[in-house]
């Protein structure tokens, strides 16, 4: 049996056949980004002028349930990887699942960054205070950390 045979029979943690491409974020014909088979990656809350205000909430609050759902799915993927190692499954199958989990986490990070930019940074810029420069510097630092990871 070749490595390709193993990769094509990889299972996700619900038992359904899966590959990295099945679980990776993808763009729909309508331009929406989705994660895996039909799950929203970035539900797309509306930016608000005062979204950075603690009384209003952080930019991701409109997408909170979507983020929590995706993080629970990622947690299940991580548990599944642990189970695969415990069951001494084929190395490439484990690496395929690690890659899918990594891509799912990166997708969450990019969604949070987009929410931060659309809400907190835009709101601070509209206010015209020095806070705008602080928010831009924070976003810049976050982007640098994501690029390095």
Short mmCIF file of C-alpha atoms in Angstrom, two decimals:
data_model
loop_
_atom_site.label_atom_id
_atom_site.label_comp_id
_atom_site.label_asym_id
_atom_site.label_seq_id
_atom_site.Cartn_x
_atom_site.Cartn_y
_atom_site.Cartn_z
CA UNK A 1 0.00 0.00 0.00
CA UNK A 2 1.43 3.41 -0.94
CA UNK A 3 1.34 6.66 1.05
CA UNK A 4 -1.31 7.91 -1.39
CA UNK A 5 -3.55 4.98 -0.44
CA UNK A 6 -3.27 5.97 3.23
CA UNK A 7 -3.95 9.64 2.59
CA UNK A 8 -7.06 8.91 0.53
CA UNK A 9 -8.51 6.83 3.39
CA UNK A 10 -7.82 9.31 6.16
CA UNK A 11 -10.81 9.73 8.46
CA UNK A 12 -11.88 12.82 10.29
CA UNK A 13 -12.84 12.43 13.91
CA UNK A 14 -16.47 11.75 13.19
CA UNK A 15 -15.43 8.73 11.10
CA UNK A 16 -16.14 10.38 7.74
CA UNK A 17 -13.48 10.22 5.05
CA UNK A 18 -11.44 13.41 5.02
CA UNK A 19 -8.28 15.00 3.73
CA UNK A 20 -6.63 18.34 4.39
CA UNK A 21 -8.56 19.77 1.46
CA UNK A 22 -11.87 18.58 2.98
CA UNK A 23 -11.16 20.37 6.28
CA UNK A 24 -9.29 23.41 5.03
CA UNK A 25 -10.89 26.83 4.62
CA UNK A 26 -12.16 27.42 1.10
CA UNK A 27 -13.99 30.11 -0.82
CA UNK A 28 -17.53 29.45 -2.02
CA UNK A 29 -18.75 30.65 -5.45
CA UNK A 30 -20.37 33.59 -3.62
CA UNK A 31 -16.99 34.64 -2.19
CA UNK A 32 -17.71 33.51 1.39
CA UNK A 33 -14.94 31.69 3.26
CA UNK A 34 -16.07 28.36 4.74
CA UNK A 35 -14.23 25.80 6.85
CA UNK A 36 -14.65 22.18 5.94
CA UNK A 37 -17.93 20.76 4.71
CA UNK A 38 -20.31 23.69 4.88
CA UNK A 39 -19.34 25.28 8.21
CA UNK A 40 -19.03 29.07 8.30
CA UNK A 41 -15.52 30.27 8.99
CA UNK A 42 -16.32 33.94 9.29
CA UNK A 43 -20.00 34.64 9.77
CA UNK A 44 -19.31 38.32 9.12
CA UNK A 45 -20.78 40.54 11.80
CA UNK A 46 -21.35 44.16 10.95
CA UNK A 47 -18.64 46.60 11.99
CA UNK A 48 -19.79 49.16 14.50
CA UNK A 49 -18.38 52.60 15.08
CA UNK A 50 -17.95 51.96 18.79
CA UNK A 51 -17.13 48.21 18.74
CA UNK A 52 -13.87 48.71 20.69
CA UNK A 53 -15.76 50.27 23.59
CA UNK A 54 -15.81 47.75 26.51
CA UNK A 55 -19.45 48.66 27.12
CA UNK A 56 -20.28 47.54 23.56
CA UNK A 57 -17.86 44.60 23.32
CA UNK A 58 -14.99 43.46 21.20
CA UNK A 59 -15.23 43.21 17.42
CA UNK A 60 -15.67 39.44 17.46
CA UNK A 61 -18.72 39.49 19.77
CA UNK A 62 -21.11 39.35 16.79
CA UNK A 63 -19.35 36.15 15.72
CA UNK A 64 -18.77 34.70 19.18
CA UNK A 65 -20.91 31.57 18.73
CA UNK A 66 -19.28 30.83 15.38
CA UNK A 67 -15.81 31.16 16.89
CA UNK A 68 -16.75 28.96 19.86
CA UNK A 69 -18.23 26.33 17.52
CA UNK A 70 -15.08 26.30 15.40
CA UNK A 71 -12.82 26.10 18.47
CA UNK A 72 -14.81 23.13 19.79
CA UNK A 73 -14.33 21.45 16.41
CA UNK A 74 -10.59 22.15 16.55
CA UNK A 75 -10.49 20.75 20.09
CA UNK A 76 -12.10 17.57 18.73
CA UNK A 77 -9.51 17.43 15.96
CA UNK A 78 -6.70 17.69 18.54
CA UNK A 79 -8.24 14.89 20.63
CA UNK A 80 -8.53 12.82 17.47
CA UNK A 81 -4.84 13.31 16.71
CA UNK A 82 -4.03 12.13 20.22
CA UNK A 83 -6.22 9.06 19.64
CA UNK A 84 -4.52 8.38 16.28
CA UNK A 85 -1.11 8.36 17.97
CA UNK A 86 -2.40 6.18 20.79
CA UNK A 87 -3.76 3.73 18.20
CA UNK A 88 -0.41 3.88 16.34
CA UNK A 89 -1.96 4.96 13.05
CA UNK A 90 0.05 5.72 9.91
CA UNK A 91 2.37 8.74 10.26
CA UNK A 92 1.19 10.54 7.12
CA UNK A 93 -2.45 10.25 8.21
CA UNK A 94 -1.55 11.88 11.53
CA UNK A 95 0.42 14.63 9.79
CA UNK A 96 -2.54 15.25 7.46
CA UNK A 97 -4.82 15.79 10.46
CA UNK A 98 -2.23 18.05 12.14
CA UNK A 99 -2.10 20.14 8.97
CA UNK A 100 -5.91 20.43 8.88
CA UNK A 101 -6.00 21.44 12.57
CA UNK A 102 -3.27 24.03 12.03
CA UNK A 103 -5.13 25.51 9.07
CA UNK A 104 -8.35 25.65 11.10
CA UNK A 105 -6.57 27.56 13.91
CA UNK A 106 -5.04 29.94 11.36
CA UNK A 107 -8.51 30.55 9.97
CA UNK A 108 -9.81 31.48 13.44
CA UNK A 109 -6.83 33.82 13.91
CA UNK A 110 -7.45 35.53 10.58
CA UNK A 111 -11.14 35.96 11.37
CA UNK A 112 -10.32 37.53 14.73
CA UNK A 113 -7.77 39.80 13.08
CA UNK A 114 -10.31 40.86 10.46
CA UNK A 115 -12.88 41.59 13.17
CA UNK A 116 -10.29 43.61 15.10
CA UNK A 117 -9.40 45.64 12.01
CA UNK A 118 -13.04 46.21 10.98
CA UNK A 119 -14.22 47.16 14.45
CA UNK A 120 -11.53 48.30 16.85
CA UNK A 121 -9.06 49.85 14.41
CA UNK A 122 -11.68 51.51 12.20
CA UNK A 123 -13.52 52.83 15.26
CA UNK A 124 -10.34 54.31 16.73
CA UNK A 125 -9.42 55.88 13.38
CA UNK A 126 -12.88 57.46 13.10
CA UNK A 127 -12.49 58.92 16.59
CA UNK A 128 -9.33 60.67 15.41
CA UNK A 129 -7.42 60.14 18.64
CA UNK A 130 -3.95 58.75 19.35
CA UNK A 131 -5.72 55.47 20.08
CA UNK A 132 -5.82 54.88 16.31
CA UNK A 133 -2.03 54.66 16.15
CA UNK A 134 -2.03 52.29 19.14
CA UNK A 135 -4.63 50.03 17.50
CA UNK A 136 -2.71 50.00 14.21
CA UNK A 137 0.50 49.09 16.08
CA UNK A 138 -1.33 46.28 17.92
CA UNK A 139 -2.70 44.92 14.65
CA UNK A 140 0.72 45.18 13.03
CA UNK A 141 2.29 43.22 15.90
CA UNK A 142 -0.45 40.59 15.70
CA UNK A 143 0.10 40.20 11.94
CA UNK A 144 3.84 39.78 12.53
CA UNK A 145 3.17 37.04 15.11
CA UNK A 146 0.81 35.26 12.72
CA UNK A 147 3.32 35.41 9.88
CA UNK A 148 6.05 33.94 12.10
CA UNK A 149 3.83 31.10 13.32
#
